[in-house]
XYZ file of C-alpha atoms in Angstrom:
263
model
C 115.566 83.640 100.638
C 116.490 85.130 103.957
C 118.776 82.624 104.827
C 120.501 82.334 101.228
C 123.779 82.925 102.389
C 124.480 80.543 105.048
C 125.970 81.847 108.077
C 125.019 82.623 111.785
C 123.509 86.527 110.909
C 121.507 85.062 108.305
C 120.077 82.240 109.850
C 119.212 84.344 112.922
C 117.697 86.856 110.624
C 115.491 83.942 108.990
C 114.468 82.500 112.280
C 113.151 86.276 113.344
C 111.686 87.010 110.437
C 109.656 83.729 110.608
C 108.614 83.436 113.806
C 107.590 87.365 113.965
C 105.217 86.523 110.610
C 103.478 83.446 112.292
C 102.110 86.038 114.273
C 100.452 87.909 111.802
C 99.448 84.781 109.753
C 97.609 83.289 113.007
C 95.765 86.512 112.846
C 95.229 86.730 109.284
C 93.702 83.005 109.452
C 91.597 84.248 112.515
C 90.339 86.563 110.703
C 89.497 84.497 107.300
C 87.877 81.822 109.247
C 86.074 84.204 111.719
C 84.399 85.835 108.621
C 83.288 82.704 107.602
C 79.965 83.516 109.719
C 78.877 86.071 107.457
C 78.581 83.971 104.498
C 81.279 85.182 102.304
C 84.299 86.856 102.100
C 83.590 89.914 99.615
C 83.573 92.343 102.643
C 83.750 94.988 100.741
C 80.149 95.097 99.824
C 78.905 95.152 103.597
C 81.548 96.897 105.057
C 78.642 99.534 106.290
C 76.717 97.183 107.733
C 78.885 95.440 109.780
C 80.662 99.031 111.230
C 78.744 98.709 114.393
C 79.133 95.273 115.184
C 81.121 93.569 117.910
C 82.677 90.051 115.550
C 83.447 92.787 112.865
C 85.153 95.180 115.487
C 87.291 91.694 116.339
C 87.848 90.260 113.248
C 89.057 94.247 111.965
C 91.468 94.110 115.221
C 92.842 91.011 114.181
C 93.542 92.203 110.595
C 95.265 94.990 112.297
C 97.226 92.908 114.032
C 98.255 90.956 111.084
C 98.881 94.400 109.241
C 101.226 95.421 111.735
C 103.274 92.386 111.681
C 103.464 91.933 108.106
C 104.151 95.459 107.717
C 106.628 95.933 110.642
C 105.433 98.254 112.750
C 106.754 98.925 116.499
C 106.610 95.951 118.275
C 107.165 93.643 115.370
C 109.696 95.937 113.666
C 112.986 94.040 113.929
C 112.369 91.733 111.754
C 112.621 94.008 108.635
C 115.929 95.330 109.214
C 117.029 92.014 109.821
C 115.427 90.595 106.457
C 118.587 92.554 104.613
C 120.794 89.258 105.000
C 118.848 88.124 101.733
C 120.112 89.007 98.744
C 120.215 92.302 96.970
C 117.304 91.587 94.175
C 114.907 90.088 97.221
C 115.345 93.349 99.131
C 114.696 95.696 96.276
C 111.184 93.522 95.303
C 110.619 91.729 98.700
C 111.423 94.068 101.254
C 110.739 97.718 99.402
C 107.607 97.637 97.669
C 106.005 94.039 97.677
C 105.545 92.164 100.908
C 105.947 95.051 103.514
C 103.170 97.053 101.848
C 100.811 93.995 101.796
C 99.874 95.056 105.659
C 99.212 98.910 103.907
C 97.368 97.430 101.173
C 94.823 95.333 103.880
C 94.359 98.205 106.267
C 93.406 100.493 102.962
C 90.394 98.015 102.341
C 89.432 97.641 106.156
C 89.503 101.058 106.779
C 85.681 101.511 107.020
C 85.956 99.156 110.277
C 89.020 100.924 111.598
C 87.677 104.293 112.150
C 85.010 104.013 113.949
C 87.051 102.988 116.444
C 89.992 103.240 118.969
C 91.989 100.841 116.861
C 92.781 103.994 114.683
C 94.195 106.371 117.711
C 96.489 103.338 118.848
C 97.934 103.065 114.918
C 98.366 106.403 114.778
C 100.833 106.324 118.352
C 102.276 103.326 116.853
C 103.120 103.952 113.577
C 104.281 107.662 114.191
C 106.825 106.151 116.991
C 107.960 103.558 114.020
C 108.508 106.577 111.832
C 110.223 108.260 113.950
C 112.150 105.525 115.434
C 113.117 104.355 111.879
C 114.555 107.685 110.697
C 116.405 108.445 113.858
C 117.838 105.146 113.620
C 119.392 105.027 110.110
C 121.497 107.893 111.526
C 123.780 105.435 113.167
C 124.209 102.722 110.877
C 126.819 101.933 108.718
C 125.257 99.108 106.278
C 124.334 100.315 103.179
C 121.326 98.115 103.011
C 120.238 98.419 106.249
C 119.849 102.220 106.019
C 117.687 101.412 103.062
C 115.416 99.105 104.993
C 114.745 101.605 107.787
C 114.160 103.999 104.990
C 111.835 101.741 103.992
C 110.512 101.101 107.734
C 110.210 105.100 108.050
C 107.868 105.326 105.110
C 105.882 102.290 106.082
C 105.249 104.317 109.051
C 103.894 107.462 107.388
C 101.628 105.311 105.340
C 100.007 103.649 108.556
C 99.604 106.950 110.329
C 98.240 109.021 107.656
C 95.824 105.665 106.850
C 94.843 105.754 110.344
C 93.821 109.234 109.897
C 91.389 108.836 107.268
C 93.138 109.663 104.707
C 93.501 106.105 102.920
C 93.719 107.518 98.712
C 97.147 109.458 100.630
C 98.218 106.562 101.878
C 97.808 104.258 98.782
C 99.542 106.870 96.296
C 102.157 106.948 98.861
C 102.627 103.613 98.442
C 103.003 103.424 95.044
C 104.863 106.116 94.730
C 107.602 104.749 97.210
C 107.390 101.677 95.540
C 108.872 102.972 92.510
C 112.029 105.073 94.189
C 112.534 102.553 96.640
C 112.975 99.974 94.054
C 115.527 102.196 92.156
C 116.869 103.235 95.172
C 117.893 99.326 95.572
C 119.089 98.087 92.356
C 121.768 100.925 92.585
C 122.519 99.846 95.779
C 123.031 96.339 94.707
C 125.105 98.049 91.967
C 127.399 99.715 93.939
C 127.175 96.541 96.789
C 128.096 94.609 93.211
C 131.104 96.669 92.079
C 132.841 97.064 95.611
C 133.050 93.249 95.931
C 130.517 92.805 97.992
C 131.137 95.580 100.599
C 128.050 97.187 102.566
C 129.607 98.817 104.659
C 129.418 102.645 103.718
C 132.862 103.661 104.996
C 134.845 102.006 102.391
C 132.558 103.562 99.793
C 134.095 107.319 98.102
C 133.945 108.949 95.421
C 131.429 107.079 93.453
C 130.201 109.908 91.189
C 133.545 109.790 89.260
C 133.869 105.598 89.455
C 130.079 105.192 88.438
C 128.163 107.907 86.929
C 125.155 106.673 85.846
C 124.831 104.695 88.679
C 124.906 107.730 91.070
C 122.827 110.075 89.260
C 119.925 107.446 89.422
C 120.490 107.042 92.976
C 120.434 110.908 93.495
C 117.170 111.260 92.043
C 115.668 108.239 93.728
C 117.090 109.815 96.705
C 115.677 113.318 96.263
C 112.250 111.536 95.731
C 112.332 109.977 99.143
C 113.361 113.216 100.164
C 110.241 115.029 98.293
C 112.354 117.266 96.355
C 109.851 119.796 94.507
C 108.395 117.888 91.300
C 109.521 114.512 91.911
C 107.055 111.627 92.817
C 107.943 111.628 95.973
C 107.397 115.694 96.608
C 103.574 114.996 95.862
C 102.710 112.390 98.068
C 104.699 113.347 100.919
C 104.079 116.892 100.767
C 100.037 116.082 100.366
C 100.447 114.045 103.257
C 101.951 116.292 105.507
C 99.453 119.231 104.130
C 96.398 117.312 105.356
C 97.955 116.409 108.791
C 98.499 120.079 109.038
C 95.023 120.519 108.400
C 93.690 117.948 110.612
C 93.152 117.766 113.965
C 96.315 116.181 115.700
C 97.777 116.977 118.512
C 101.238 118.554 118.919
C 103.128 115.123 119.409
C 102.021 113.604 116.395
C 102.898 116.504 114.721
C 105.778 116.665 115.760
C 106.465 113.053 115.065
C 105.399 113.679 111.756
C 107.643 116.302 110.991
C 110.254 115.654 112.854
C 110.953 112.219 111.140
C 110.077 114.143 107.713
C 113.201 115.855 108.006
């Protein structure tokens, strides 16, 4: 679907996003057949007893591995980005709130075997650079979609960090939550995309609130969402999740990473 429409951009965009998900697959398959040894694959019932134990330290490294491709974190985040070539409907379900939270979703069931661990100091550098590297970023672009993406990217990376703090029920309501704005946040985007003939480019978009009305009001409150505006979804999660970082013990550059790509 990446390489729909066929030109160079998109076919450069599908090779990337390919080749940076075999690496996360080989993991993934690693992993699966690595965990073969212990008889079955319904981890979740000895999760405690395999905390301490070297294969389960491995095999829970390569699931973070695969995690952090599939979910794009710093150094496999280009690829997500680059995914917008595809058409509008497969980046509001594809690349919001389906495939790129799949790493998320794996991490949230390992995360027994990533705390006892280093593995959880590393995602926490990692994914609070992607955060902040994300949200600094969509300052200079001038593709509607793409600023969506590293929107996208930006959230992705709060997930990861506060999930590699402990805090994994944060994480997976922040999911969900984004999951729903995000996905509205899209479908007016392909609306708008739609009804400038196929325009992205932000600079030849003005004054949309009088051309399409309902259009823009939906896109304002998904927008104040992802913001956290005070009794939106999105004010809940993120504002939880920045409460309990406050309250933990992090040092002063993750905190400022935190906050600084908050706002």
């Amino acid at each position: 679907l990446v390489i729909y429409f066929q030109n160079v951009k998109s076919y450069n965009a599908g090779m990337l996003t390919a080749l940076s998900n075999r690496i996360g697959d080989v993991a993934l398959l690693l992993a699966i057949a690595w965990m073969l040894n212990y008889g079955s694959w319904n981890y979740i019932f000895y999760l405690d007893m395999m905390k301490n134990n070297i294969e389960m330290m491995i095999i829970g490294g390569l699931v973070m591995l695969a995690a952090m491709t599939k979910s794009a974190q710093i150094p496999f985040s280009s690829w997500l980005p680059a995914a917008m070539a595809a058409p509008t409907p497969v980046s509001a379900l594809v690349h919001s709130s389906t495939l790129v939270t799949a790493g998320v979703y794996l991490l949230i069931r390992f995360n027994d075997v990533l705390m006892n661990w280093w593995m959880a100091q590393f995602l926490l550098l990692v994914s609070g650079l992607t955060m902040f590297m994300a949200g600094l970023g969509a300052n200079f672009e001038f593709d509607l979609k793409k600023i969506i993406a590293l929107s996208t990217l930006s959230q992705l990376g709060l997930m990861m960090s506060i999930l590699s703090m402990g805090f994994y029920k944060l994480a997976f309501f922040h999911l969900l939550t984004h999951a729903l704005f995000k996905a509205l946040l899209f479908m007016c985007a392909g609306s708008i995309i739609h009804n400038m003939k196929n325009s992205q480019d932000i600079r030849m978009m003005g004054s949309l609130s009088m051309s399409m009305p309902l259009t823009c009001s939906c896109f304002n409150v998904a927008n104040l969402a992802l913001c956290g505006m005070p009794f939106l979804a999105g004010f809940y999660s993120k504002d939880l999740i920045l409460e309990m970082v406050m309250l933990s013990y992090v040092n002063v550059f993750s905190f400022f990473l935190f906050f600084f790509s908050t706002g």
